[in-house]
Each structure stands twice: as C-alpha cells, then as structure tokens.
Amino acid sequence: MRRWYGTCAGLIALSIVFLSAPALAAGDRDTLLSEPGVYGTFAVFSLEDGWGKQDLTTRIAHLTAMKGVVEQHRERIAIDVYLLRGLSDHGDIMFRIHAPELRDTQKFLVDLQNSLFGKFLETVGIMNGLTKKANYVPGFSDQMKADLKAASESGPTPYAIVIPIRKSAEWWGLDQDTRAAMMKEHTEATLPYLKTVKRKLYHSSGVDDLDFITYFETSKLEDFHSLVLSLQKVKEYQYTRRFGHPTLLGTVKSLDGLIETLAQ
Amino acid sequence: MRRWYGTCAGLIALSIVFLSAPALAAGDRDTLLSEPGVYGTFAVFSLEDGWGKQDLTTRIAHLTAMKGVVEQHRERIAIDVYLLRGLSDHGDIMFRIHAPELRDTQKFLVDLQNSLFGKFLETVGIMNGLTKKANYVPGFSDQMKADLKAASESGPTPYAIVIPIRKSAEWWGLDQDTRAAMMKEHTEATLPYLKTVKRKLYHSSGVDDLDFITYFETSKLEDFHSLVLSLQKVKEYQYTRRFGHPTLLGTVKSLDGLIETLAQ
Amino acid sequence: MRRWYGTCAGLIALSIVFLSAPALAAGDRDTLLSEPGVYGTFAVFSLEDGWGKQDLTTRIAHLTAMKGVVEQHRERIAIDVYLLRGLSDHGDIMFRIHAPELRDTQKFLVDLQNSLFGKFLETVGIMNGLTKKANYVPGFSDQMKADLKAASESGPTPYAIVIPIRKSAEWWGLDQDTRAAMMKEHTEATLPYLKTVKRKLYHSSGVDDLDFITYFETSKLEDFHSLVLSLQKVKEYQYTRRFGHPTLLGTVKSLDGLIETLAQ
Amino acid sequence: MRRWYGTCAGLIALSIVFLSAPALAAGDRDTLLSEPGVYGTFAVFSLEDGWGKQDLTTRIAHLTAMKGVVEQHRERIAIDVYLLRGLSDHGDIMFRIHAPELRDTQKFLVDLQNSLFGKFLETVGIMNGLTKKANYVPGFSDQMKADLKAASESGPTPYAIVIPIRKSAEWWGLDQDTRAAMMKEHTEATLPYLKTVKRKLYHSSGVDDLDFITYFETSKLEDFHSLVLSLQKVKEYQYTRRFGHPTLLGTVKSLDGLIETLAQ
Amino acid sequence: MRRWYGTCAGLIALSIVFLSAPALAAGDRDTLLSEPGVYGTFAVFSLEDGWGKQDLTTRIAHLTAMKGVVEQHRERIAIDVYLLRGLSDHGDIMFRIHAPELRDTQKFLVDLQNSLFGKFLETVGIMNGLTKKANYVPGFSDQMKADLKAASESGPTPYAIVIPIRKSAEWWGLDQDTRAAMMKEHTEATLPYLKTVKRKLYHSSGVDDLDFITYFETSKLEDFHSLVLSLQKVKEYQYTRRFGHPTLLGTVKSLDGLIETLAQ
C-alpha cells in the first residue's frame, strides 16, 4: 500500500481515491453509533511545525494517503473527524472512532501514524470509553422517558464539544438510590436543551483516567452554555472531581472538508 | 532604532496593503464590543526561535501578510492586538476577537496560522467566552445602577489584563438570592475604580474550562491592583476555585504598533 | 557487537538472530512471574519523530539490534512487551521486566537505550515495584481463599492495563484490622471477575512515588471496566489518593509482533 | 545600533563599551530601590543549547550587545543581575528591574530579547509586583519600629533568594485587625535576622498570579534558613496557599561578572 | 561490547588524567560528609539525544574533560555520582555535592555545564539542603541514642534513594514537644532498619521548595521498602504534604564507573 501511495502522490484528485474501499454500510455505522457495548475513542493530534513548511503538492499527497487509511478502516469502524485548531489550545484535529473492539481502533491509529501524514502528527490525547445501556433511566417517569426519546432537531450541527468527567470517591460511595435521585434531577435539567443539543455518553472507568466522556453537538453554542450552567447547579455536580480539563471545542468536518483545511 | 524602523516600515508600505479590504464600519465594531450574545476569544501565541533568525526583509514580508489576514477578517469580526512579551511569561502576543459566531473566529485563526507569519507562531492558549446581559444588576439599587453606567475616563489605557475565573461547585449550588447578595457586595467593591479601570465580562461555562473571562484596561496599574485587593476581601471570593492561572498582562497595541515591535 | 549488527542490518530474517542467546528456561521465567521477592519494572517509551523518517532497512536493522539486547538479557530476567500506541497517549511501547534485583533491570534498560534503536526512544515513565506475599489473604475465609485460587480462563488476553495507586496518609494511619476488613470487602468485589481478568500486584512504597502497581490482562475489556466500577464502590476506595494517572492501556505483543508493528 | 554592534563585535574590551550611556544617577537608582509606588519585575531566562555551541568570539560579541541594551535602559530604570545556574533548576540568569512604569520594563525586556544575545534566551518566568508603604507597621510598638529601621550589616551579600507568595482566600476574608495581629507576630519572628538578611517586599495581586514577591539577600544562608523556619511556625503561615514554587536561589552578580561567566 | 569498551577505556587512559588535581584528603571529605553546617546539593541531569549520536572517541574525550572538572573541584568539595537511567524516569545521572558554601557548589556546576560534556546535559532538577545537628535526638532515651549510634553494616550499598519532603503548615504550627514526641515514634520505626539502610538528612526550608531531603543507601531494597512502609504508619506522616515527587532511585557509581557506562 505504501508503494501505491507513492505512485498516487502526484494526483490532486483527492476524492476519487480508494473507490474500492467502501465505508461501512449506513446500517452498520448507525449501529456502532447507537448501540451499547461499542468502544468510543477520541484521539487528538497537533500538527508539527514541519507540516506548514511542506509544499502544497507534498501536503496533498500526504493527505491523500491519510484519506486512504481512513477509508480502508471505515469498512469496519466508524470514524468522524473534527477541526479543533482556532477554537481549542489542546490540538489541531480530532478523530472520534467507534469500534466493536479497541484493538480495531488501535490498528487504525497505528496505521494513521505510520502513514506519511502521520509523521507530522503529535499525539496530544487519547480518551477511551464504552457505550452502555442507560443506568438510571429505568427509574424515571414515563413522561421523562418520552421527553428523552424526542428527537433532536435535524440539520447541521457545526460545533462539537467533548468534556471528560471524573466523579469523586464520595459519589461512588453513595448507594444506588441516592445516585439515581440525583441523576433524575440532573436529567431534568437537560430537558429544555434536548432539541438543540445532541448528547452521547461513554463510560471510561478503568479503561482511562476518567469515569465518563460526554460528547455534544449543537448549532447553538449559547444553548450549550446554558445547559452546562444548569448542570452546574444540580446537586450531582458537587460530586464531580474533574469536569473538562480539557474541554475540547471544535467544528464537525467531513473528511474532505478537513483535508481541504489542512492542505492550505 | 525604533525611529529607523519607522522609516523602513513606510518604505515597505505596510499601511497601503489590502486597501480593498475595509474593516468593520465603526458601528458594527462597537456593536460587537458592547452587545450581549457575542463570542469573545483570547488567543495567545509565542514566537518560535526561528522568527528572530529571519532577516528584516523576510520578517516585514511575513508581517505584511499577517496584516492582510487580519484586515480581511476585520470585515466581519472585531480584532484587537496586545503585546505580552516582557510582561507575561505566558506568551508574546495576544489577539482578542469578537464575533457573532465562533466559527468565524476559527476561520480567522486558521487563516492566521496558515499564513507565512503563522508558521512562526506557537499556540499557547485559547480562551472562549460569550457576552451576556448582566445577571445580577437588575436587583441593584438605582444609585448603584447609575454609578455603574458612569463612563470611564477616556484617554489611552496602555495596559490590558485578562484573568480567567472558575467558581467552586459550592458557588453554583447556592440559591440565586444568596449569589445575588454576594455579587452586590462584589460590585460595590468595584465602584471606586470605575473611572480608571475599564472592565468587560465573558461567560465561558461549557465552551471552555472556565466560568468567566474578566478583561480589564487601565492606565493606572496601581488602581487595578487595589481593585483586585478589594475583590479578594469580599465574601464571593471564597467561592473562587481559580483566579488567573494565567493572569495575562500586556500593553494595548494598534496592529501597526504590534507589527513594528515584531519587525525589530 | 555493534559491528556485527552492521553486518546483520541487511537481513530481514528477524527471528533467526541470536539463536545462541537462550531465554530463561520456562521454569525460571515462571518463578520470576509468580514468586514473592521479585522486582517488577514497567518502562514506557515513546518513539521520537526521527524514527518514522528512517528507511525500512535501517528500521529493521535497529529493531534486530534491539531484539538482540532483549534476548541477551532474557537469560537472566523476564521481559514482556506491549504496544500502547493508539490506545494510550502516554507512550508507544512498554516493557515489563521481572528481575531478582533492580540493578539487573537497570543493566537491561541501559543497554536498550545505548542500542541503535534506543537512540530513538524517549523515556516516558518508569515504575518500580516488588512482589510480596499477600498481606490480607491469611485472614480470609476458606471459601474465599479457594475462590482466589481458582485459575483464570486460559486463552489469549490481548489487553493489558497498568494502574498505579497511592493510598492516602489516612489509610496508612488505620490499624491493621480495619484495613484488613476493608481489603476483604475489596477482594469480594473482585470475585465475579476472577475468570476473565488476570491480576498481579506490585508494592512500590519507597522505591517509587506510588504504593502499588496493579497489572491486569483480559480479553474482555467490558468486564475489566465493570471490575473497576465495583472497586470504586467499596469503602477502601475512599482512601485512595491516586488511582491511575496514568492508566496505561495497551495490547500484549510477542517481541516479534512488536518489532513487526514498529518496522512499518 | 544593530550595525554598530556588528562593528563592535570583534572587540573583547567588554567594559569600555557604551561609555556614553550613563546609568541612572546614584540618587535615582536609590529612589527606585527604596520608594513606594515603584514596579519591580523578576525575569528569569534559561540559555538555549545553541549558546554553548557558539565560539568564544561570537559569545563575547553577543554579550557586548546585551551589555549595550542594559546600559541604555539603565538611564531610566534600575537593573540588577543574578546567576541562578548551578543553584536553581528554574533558569540560568535573572534580571530584577525597578521602574516607575511597567511599560518601561517591557521596553527593556523586548529590546533584550530582540538583541543578538536575546535569540539564545528562553523566557522561563516573569513576576511583577509593586512597592507600597508598609501596611501593618503603623500599628507596631515604637521599639519594634526602631528595630525594623536598624540597618543591616553592610558588606557583600552574595546570595539572593526570591520567594513568591499567595495567601489563601481565608486570609483575605479576615478583618484587618486580625491580620495586623498576625503580621505583628510574623514581624517579631524576623527581628533576630534583620542584621544578616536583607528583605524587600513587592505586592502582586492582580498584576500576577501572586499576592507577594519576597526578595532576600544574605551572606549567611543558614541564617536565612533559620528565618524561614521561624516564619513557618507563626500563625500567619497557616494562611499561605503558595510559598515559593519556585524558590529562586542565586548569586548576586555585577553585569560584568555575569558576562564573564556566560562568556566561558 | 562492554568488554571491548573496557579495553578501549584503558587505551585512552582515563584514570591517569589530571594527576595534578588531588581530591580532598580523606579526612576533609569525611568532615564534609558527617559534620553539621555543610550544604548538600543534588543535581540531576538527563543526556540530550545528541550524546548518543557522537562517536566513541568524542564521547570519551568529553567524558575525560568532565572527569577533569570533577577532580579539579574535588580539592574543595565532595562529589558523589549516581546512575539513575533505567531506574528513574526523572534523569540519567545525579551528582551529590557537599560544600562549606553553596557558591562553591555553583562554581562546580557552572564549570560542569560549560565543559564539552556539559553541552549535552539538560538540568532536570537541583535540590539544596543543609546538614544540622539532630533536632529531636537530645530528648530521646539513652538506649535509643545508643541504637542510633550503632554503625550500619559495612560493604557495598549499590542503591541510593533520594526522597524530598515538605511538611504541612499544620506540622510547623505544632509546639516543639508535640513534634518531638512524634519524631520519637518516627525514629523508633526506623530502628529495625538501621543496619541495612544508611540515612542522611538535609534541611531545605528557604533554600528550596522543600523542608527536607532524605537520602538513603542500601544493598537490600526490600528492607528500604519495609522502612518506608513503617514510616507511613506513624502519626508524623499525616503531617507530610509532599513525600517524594520525585523519588529518585539509582545506583551508586565511582566516577570511572559512571564514565564507563556513559561512554557506551
């Protein structure tokens, strides 16, 4: 494949590469993105100084190679890309990967870093988590369950925010009922924002120095700000040892859109 | 030497570049700087070692290109510049950007970093916030409202200070009245300094690892020091988990003034 | 030896090198891995940028030299290797070394870093510990002792996790009985996971800024996640000052498997 | 000026350069060093690797240029220099600058970093403060006031120590009388060391992430150690959130003495 | 390879260099290492990447120069060397220096860093302390005083451990008797290990961001581990704010032994 990339390097035709490597069928991707028992990884990279010093042809060749790696792995895992540069000081780009097994994610990220483009990437952070069935929802009222099921507004959601969370030892020492009551209050605080802020939760205890990774998408950042303000005021927030650090804020990009930005 | 450079700068004709890219009309800039619902971003950069090793012609060419990028984006967003070098160990220069949407800010900062000058910039920190209507002022007395409206003294305010703030979980757990009473005491402590210290507040919960970004301009740093001392003595300060870290202290510069310093 | 490597560099036949340097007899390795009084060291390295810029022949030559160093030392110490890249942001590769004396481990790691491959390694972290007889088990019930002896399921365990732990001063100030009662509760919480999660404990007080290094292997990461969740809920967890930081997650590799990945 | 430096570079006669740039008259310097309302800045730099690789002639040329910058600014501000290398891991050299306005200090440090020598300096830390009239002394007994006025022993004081301090929120929440009583106890603890340890205090709240910068000079480090031990035992110390971090320890140097060391 | 170097080392005749620079007479060195009022400095360095890329002849030439610097200063100060590489992630080598004045230590370390070898050293950490008469021993029982005087077993002690300590503000706020009683309990906990673990204490308050530097030598690391475990269980440990961070673990080397390792 490496040799093939070499041959390909002169071509500017980014979008016609790897036609033979179809991404996951839509259904498979939807399953990975919606079902419990799927591993989610957030990998943040910064671009080394050297990148900006490459000429345009080289940059495009390297990005083409990167696109090949992504598309090849998209047969088995779901890969989303984000531009952090300009909004976050923690990195330039972010990959969100959903896979049935973390070793599949590892294979992708190793291939990415071994690619010509990968030589210019510095790993800033990797966060791993796992999707699970909702813990506390079963005890909620029917009305609340219905509210939670109501779909978010469709349409583009240009902003994505990732906030890792670690709960205090006190939190885990509480009995299940006490935690459930607080999570009910927590969830009620989110209801006004269900329509404009999409959420997804990953469980990380043991597989990372975190308890949860919370992921959000929105076109209305001010709503997201109000949502977080509301969550800071419920009792459960008192049991949070780490909230953010880093808070990752970026824009959702298509692979081609990200490549276009990086090629400049 | 400074005068010599002034002469030189004119030769390269910094100020006649990009005449076709007019900045925001004064009214638009004023709106961005005074209205609620505007996003404010503070982007701090340090200059890489390589910058000082470029010859004067190259430095001026790169700075001219940077000026072009700034002026192009000034059509839609408000951009202020500051020199931190020599007063802060956190970076060399700072941009303050006001925009109706953070993606506009991102576009500017990506263009800035993709410019020839941008290759020499290392991102040290980015802080995002949002202007909002005053939370607590409605409950203040008429006299205090009048005091707060009194204009600061006009004239140059060479120093700018940025202090990010994170409140404790206990703060957010207090009820609104308790917080309002403490903010009244906080605001009273600021009254003696309204004339000589300008302030602006940004709300950051969720869009950064902060709750607030506080921004100050003054020509009398000792007054600003006294203001902060007073604020440390009110009860609300006990609920502050992070105050500064970093405290960014610099001097307000025009774009040409900053370029002149960087060209040396 | 250096010259010999040079000669060898052209050969791709990684696995036939150093036939004359037999590893520890199986029994010796088993002893090091199972007996008390053995020192365990976890050494994490990242690969410098330069590595990816070497051509394939050079990389293979260097990895062959590295293999030589490992096999030479395997006569006296037990060395296991792991791939962290893509799953952990703390490093690319990890060595776990068991030795009767830490100076034997030091000799290996110094030789490793002095090898041609070692020039591309940056030491990210080294953690030292010591295996000891179980502290609290003697007071457990016969049933629990029997449960703990039950063998884990055999079969490949692709994932390894290392979690360093530091207990609070309060923990060490408790009397032995109180600690023993809490450790009994802790151990009971682990019983459901004995079959699918292998564990090993190292004591580090004094020989590192830690009290314990906990090491896990599993093919079922979700079980490991559930195990950690359970452990966070027992009382003993309240006396943990540091849990992870870093949590190291990687995949178990054979030396040849690791070399194959690094040669790409 | 830059060209002039170039011409000068060949000369080894460090001490005869810039005779035409007189330093502050002794009286002005004394005023800056003793009066309230003066800004004090501590700027710490480390030397980049490249410095040691320059040949002697180049090093001397660069240091000559640096001397020129210092002497030029000494017309308006007071500049002291220190060698930290070998005693502190926080940097190699330190400048202490006293100026009526921080922008004068900024101009000096920008010129310093823009000089040929400045290309080899990495800014490690900058701390800003302000001299003020003594806060608590007015309430002290006449005897204590007299003790405090007693001059320190004259003679060389080779060691300088800088300790930044941040008080806790609790401290600032105490009423003025309570703080005054504790500061009296604090001051009494310093009396036995007045003769051998010189002190100077800078107020930093707001202009840095500190409340105070404490500066000491002594020829008897053991006395200084005893002084700090005594201060740690008074009640006021319980309200100190940060003491040092960094503690900067170095030796007082003349400009020529520092240049001589750096030229080696 | 090791053997080959052995041969080579003799050729360059490391040990006959600088015959004219005699070390301290044995008695002087013993005095520095045993008397109160002596300054002790621990300087930790890592080797830059470039070191490994020098050829053998250059490395030996540089190490020979380093040996000259050490031997020259050994006329006045006591210098011990340690290999940390492979056992500690905080640095590669450590110097322990005892001197009557810290400026003598500074002169040595400046000369070391100015040497050809010094260009490859990165300063990782410097810790300063002072030996003093035992604080609490006068109040101990005669039996305990006798126990403490009993000599450690002689023989090689290959391992050295350095643990910096900072006590809490609460500790210093306790009255002398309370502290003395706790130190008695602390000292009793050390008695079983006096024979196999040598100790030395340095006082650092004021001259570093520490209160104490504790230094240990042993050939039985497991005994040292048991000693630390015992010390963590006495009441005095509850008043320790920082214990280690870093804990430095290495092997004691002769200067020639260290040079041999670094020449590889």
CSV table of C-alpha atoms in Angstrom, one decimal, chain A residues 35-215:
chain,number,residue,atom,x,y,z
A,35,GLU,CA,-25.9,0.6,20.3
A,36,PRO,CA,-24.4,-0.2,23.8
A,37,GLY,CA,-21.3,-2.3,24.0
A,38,VAL,CA,-19.3,-0.2,21.5
A,39,TYR,CA,-16.0,1.3,22.2
A,40,GLY,CA,-15.6,5.0,21.6
A,41,THR,CA,-12.1,6.6,21.3
A,42,PHE,CA,-11.3,10.3,21.0
A,43,ALA,CA,-7.8,10.9,19.5
A,44,VAL,CA,-6.5,14.4,19.4
A,45,PHE,CA,-3.4,15.4,17.4
A,46,SER,CA,-1.5,18.5,16.8
A,47,LEU,CA,0.4,19.2,13.6
A,48,GLU,CA,4.1,19.5,13.9
A,49,ASP,CA,5.8,22.7,12.7
A,50,GLY,CA,7.2,20.9,9.7
A,51,TRP,CA,3.8,20.4,8.2
A,52,GLY,CA,3.4,24.1,7.3
A,53,LYS,CA,6.8,24.0,5.7
A,54,GLN,CA,5.9,21.3,3.1
A,55,ASP,CA,4.9,22.5,-0.3
A,56,LEU,CA,1.3,22.1,-1.4
A,57,THR,CA,1.9,19.1,-3.6
A,58,THR,CA,3.5,17.2,-0.7
A,59,ARG,CA,0.8,18.2,1.7
A,60,ILE,CA,-1.9,17.0,-0.8
A,61,ALA,CA,0.0,13.7,-1.4
A,62,HIS,CA,0.2,13.1,2.4
A,63,LEU,CA,-3.5,13.9,2.9
A,64,THR,CA,-4.5,11.6,0.1
A,65,ALA,CA,-2.6,8.8,1.8
A,66,MET,CA,-4.3,9.7,5.1
A,67,LYS,CA,-7.7,9.6,3.3
A,68,GLY,CA,-6.8,6.1,2.1
A,69,VAL,CA,-6.0,4.9,5.6
A,70,VAL,CA,-9.3,6.3,6.9
A,71,GLU,CA,-11.4,4.8,4.1
A,72,GLN,CA,-9.8,1.4,4.4
A,73,HIS,CA,-10.6,1.2,8.1
A,74,ARG,CA,-14.1,2.6,7.6
A,75,GLU,CA,-15.0,-0.8,6.4
A,76,ARG,CA,-15.1,-2.0,9.9
A,77,ILE,CA,-15.1,1.0,12.2
A,78,ALA,CA,-16.9,4.4,12.3
A,79,ILE,CA,-14.6,7.4,12.0
A,80,ASP,CA,-15.6,11.0,12.5
A,81,VAL,CA,-13.3,14.0,12.1
A,82,TYR,CA,-13.2,17.4,13.7
A,83,LEU,CA,-11.2,20.6,13.4
A,84,LEU,CA,-10.1,22.0,16.8
A,85,ARG,CA,-7.5,24.5,15.6
A,86,GLY,CA,-8.5,28.0,16.3
A,87,LEU,CA,-11.0,27.1,19.0
A,88,SER,CA,-9.0,24.9,21.3
A,89,ASP,CA,-5.4,25.1,22.5
A,90,HIS,CA,-5.3,21.4,23.1
A,91,GLY,CA,-4.8,20.2,19.5
A,92,ASP,CA,-5.5,20.8,15.8
A,93,ILE,CA,-7.6,17.8,14.8
A,94,MET,CA,-9.6,15.1,16.5
A,95,PHE,CA,-10.8,11.7,15.4
A,96,ARG,CA,-13.8,10.0,17.0
A,97,ILE,CA,-13.7,6.3,16.5
A,98,HIS,CA,-16.5,3.7,17.3
A,99,ALA,CA,-15.4,0.1,17.1
A,100,PRO,CA,-16.6,-3.2,18.4
A,101,GLU,CA,-13.2,-3.8,19.9
A,102,LEU,CA,-10.5,-1.3,20.9
A,103,ARG,CA,-7.8,-3.3,19.1
A,104,ASP,CA,-9.6,-2.4,15.8
A,105,THR,CA,-9.2,1.2,16.9
A,106,GLN,CA,-5.6,0.7,17.7
A,107,LYS,CA,-4.9,-0.8,14.3
A,108,PHE,CA,-6.4,2.3,12.6
A,109,LEU,CA,-4.5,4.8,14.8
A,110,VAL,CA,-1.2,2.8,14.3
A,111,ASP,CA,-1.8,2.8,10.5
A,112,LEU,CA,-2.6,6.5,10.6
A,113,GLN,CA,0.6,7.4,12.5
A,114,ASN,CA,2.6,5.1,10.3
A,115,SER,CA,1.3,6.9,7.2
A,116,LEU,CA,3.3,9.7,5.6
A,117,PHE,CA,0.8,12.2,7.0
A,118,GLY,CA,1.2,10.6,10.4
A,119,LYS,CA,4.8,11.6,10.6
A,120,PHE,CA,3.6,15.1,11.1
A,121,LEU,CA,1.1,14.3,13.8
A,122,GLU,CA,1.9,14.6,17.5
A,123,THR,CA,-0.5,12.6,19.8
A,124,VAL,CA,-1.9,15.1,22.2
A,125,GLY,CA,-4.5,13.0,23.9
A,126,ILE,CA,-6.4,9.7,23.6
A,127,MET,CA,-9.6,9.1,25.6
A,128,ASN,CA,-11.3,5.7,25.6
A,129,GLY,CA,-14.8,4.8,26.7
A,130,LEU,CA,-17.6,2.3,26.2
A,131,THR,CA,-21.3,2.8,25.4
A,132,LYS,CA,-23.7,1.1,27.8
A,133,LYS,CA,-27.4,0.9,28.4
A,134,ALA,CA,-28.7,3.9,30.4
A,135,ASN,CA,-28.1,3.3,34.1
A,136,TYR,CA,-30.7,5.4,35.7
A,137,VAL,CA,-33.4,5.9,33.0
A,138,PRO,CA,-35.4,2.8,34.0
A,139,GLY,CA,-36.4,4.6,37.3
A,140,PHE,CA,-37.6,7.7,35.5
A,141,SER,CA,-41.3,8.7,35.0
A,142,ASP,CA,-42.9,7.7,31.7
A,143,GLN,CA,-43.2,11.4,30.8
A,144,MET,CA,-39.5,11.9,31.3
A,145,LYS,CA,-38.7,8.8,29.3
A,146,ALA,CA,-40.9,10.1,26.5
A,147,ASP,CA,-39.1,13.5,26.6
A,148,LEU,CA,-35.7,11.9,26.4
A,149,LYS,CA,-36.8,9.9,23.3
A,150,ALA,CA,-38.0,13.0,21.4
A,151,ALA,CA,-35.6,13.5,18.6
A,152,SER,CA,-33.3,16.5,18.4
A,153,GLU,CA,-33.8,18.9,15.6
A,154,SER,CA,-32.2,17.7,12.5
A,155,GLY,CA,-29.9,19.9,10.4
A,156,PRO,CA,-26.2,20.7,10.5
A,157,THR,CA,-24.7,20.9,14.0
A,158,PRO,CA,-21.4,22.6,13.3
A,159,TYR,CA,-20.0,22.5,16.8
A,160,ALA,CA,-18.8,19.5,18.8
A,161,ILE,CA,-17.7,19.6,22.4
A,162,VAL,CA,-16.1,16.8,24.4
A,163,ILE,CA,-16.0,17.0,28.2
A,164,PRO,CA,-14.3,14.3,30.2
A,165,ILE,CA,-15.6,13.7,33.7
A,166,ARG,CA,-14.3,12.1,36.8
A,167,LYS,CA,-16.6,11.7,39.8
A,168,SER,CA,-15.4,11.9,43.4
A,169,ALA,CA,-14.8,8.8,45.6
A,170,GLU,CA,-17.8,10.1,47.6
A,171,TRP,CA,-20.0,9.7,44.6
A,172,TRP,CA,-19.2,6.1,44.1
A,173,GLY,CA,-19.6,5.5,47.8
A,174,LEU,CA,-23.3,6.7,47.7
A,175,ASP,CA,-25.9,4.0,47.5
A,176,GLN,CA,-27.6,3.4,44.1
A,177,ASP,CA,-30.9,5.1,45.1
A,178,THR,CA,-29.2,8.3,46.2
A,179,ARG,CA,-27.3,8.4,43.0
A,180,ALA,CA,-30.4,7.7,41.0
A,181,ALA,CA,-32.3,10.5,42.6
A,182,MET,CA,-29.6,12.9,41.8
A,183,MET,CA,-29.3,11.7,38.2
A,184,LYS,CA,-33.0,12.3,37.8
A,185,GLU,CA,-32.5,15.9,38.9
A,186,HIS,CA,-29.6,16.1,36.5
A,187,THR,CA,-31.6,14.7,33.7
A,188,GLU,CA,-34.5,17.1,34.3
A,189,ALA,CA,-32.1,20.0,34.0
A,190,THR,CA,-31.2,18.8,30.5
A,191,LEU,CA,-34.7,18.6,29.1
A,192,PRO,CA,-35.0,22.2,27.9
A,193,TYR,CA,-32.0,21.6,25.7
A,194,LEU,CA,-32.8,18.3,24.2
A,195,LYS,CA,-33.9,19.8,20.9
A,196,THR,CA,-30.8,21.9,20.2
A,197,VAL,CA,-28.0,20.0,21.9
A,198,LYS,CA,-27.3,16.3,20.9
A,199,ARG,CA,-25.6,14.2,23.6
A,200,LYS,CA,-23.7,10.9,23.8
A,201,LEU,CA,-22.2,9.3,26.8
A,202,TYR,CA,-19.2,7.0,27.1
A,203,HIS,CA,-18.2,5.1,30.3
A,204,SER,CA,-14.4,5.1,30.9
A,205,SER,CA,-13.7,3.8,34.5
A,206,GLY,CA,-10.7,1.5,34.2
A,207,VAL,CA,-10.1,2.0,30.5
A,208,ASP,CA,-8.9,5.6,31.1
A,209,ASP,CA,-8.2,8.1,33.9
A,210,LEU,CA,-11.9,9.1,33.7
A,211,ASP,CA,-15.3,7.9,34.6
A,212,PHE,CA,-17.2,9.4,31.6
A,213,ILE,CA,-16.7,11.1,28.3
A,214,THR,CA,-19.6,13.4,27.4
A,215,TYR,CA,-19.9,14.4,23.8
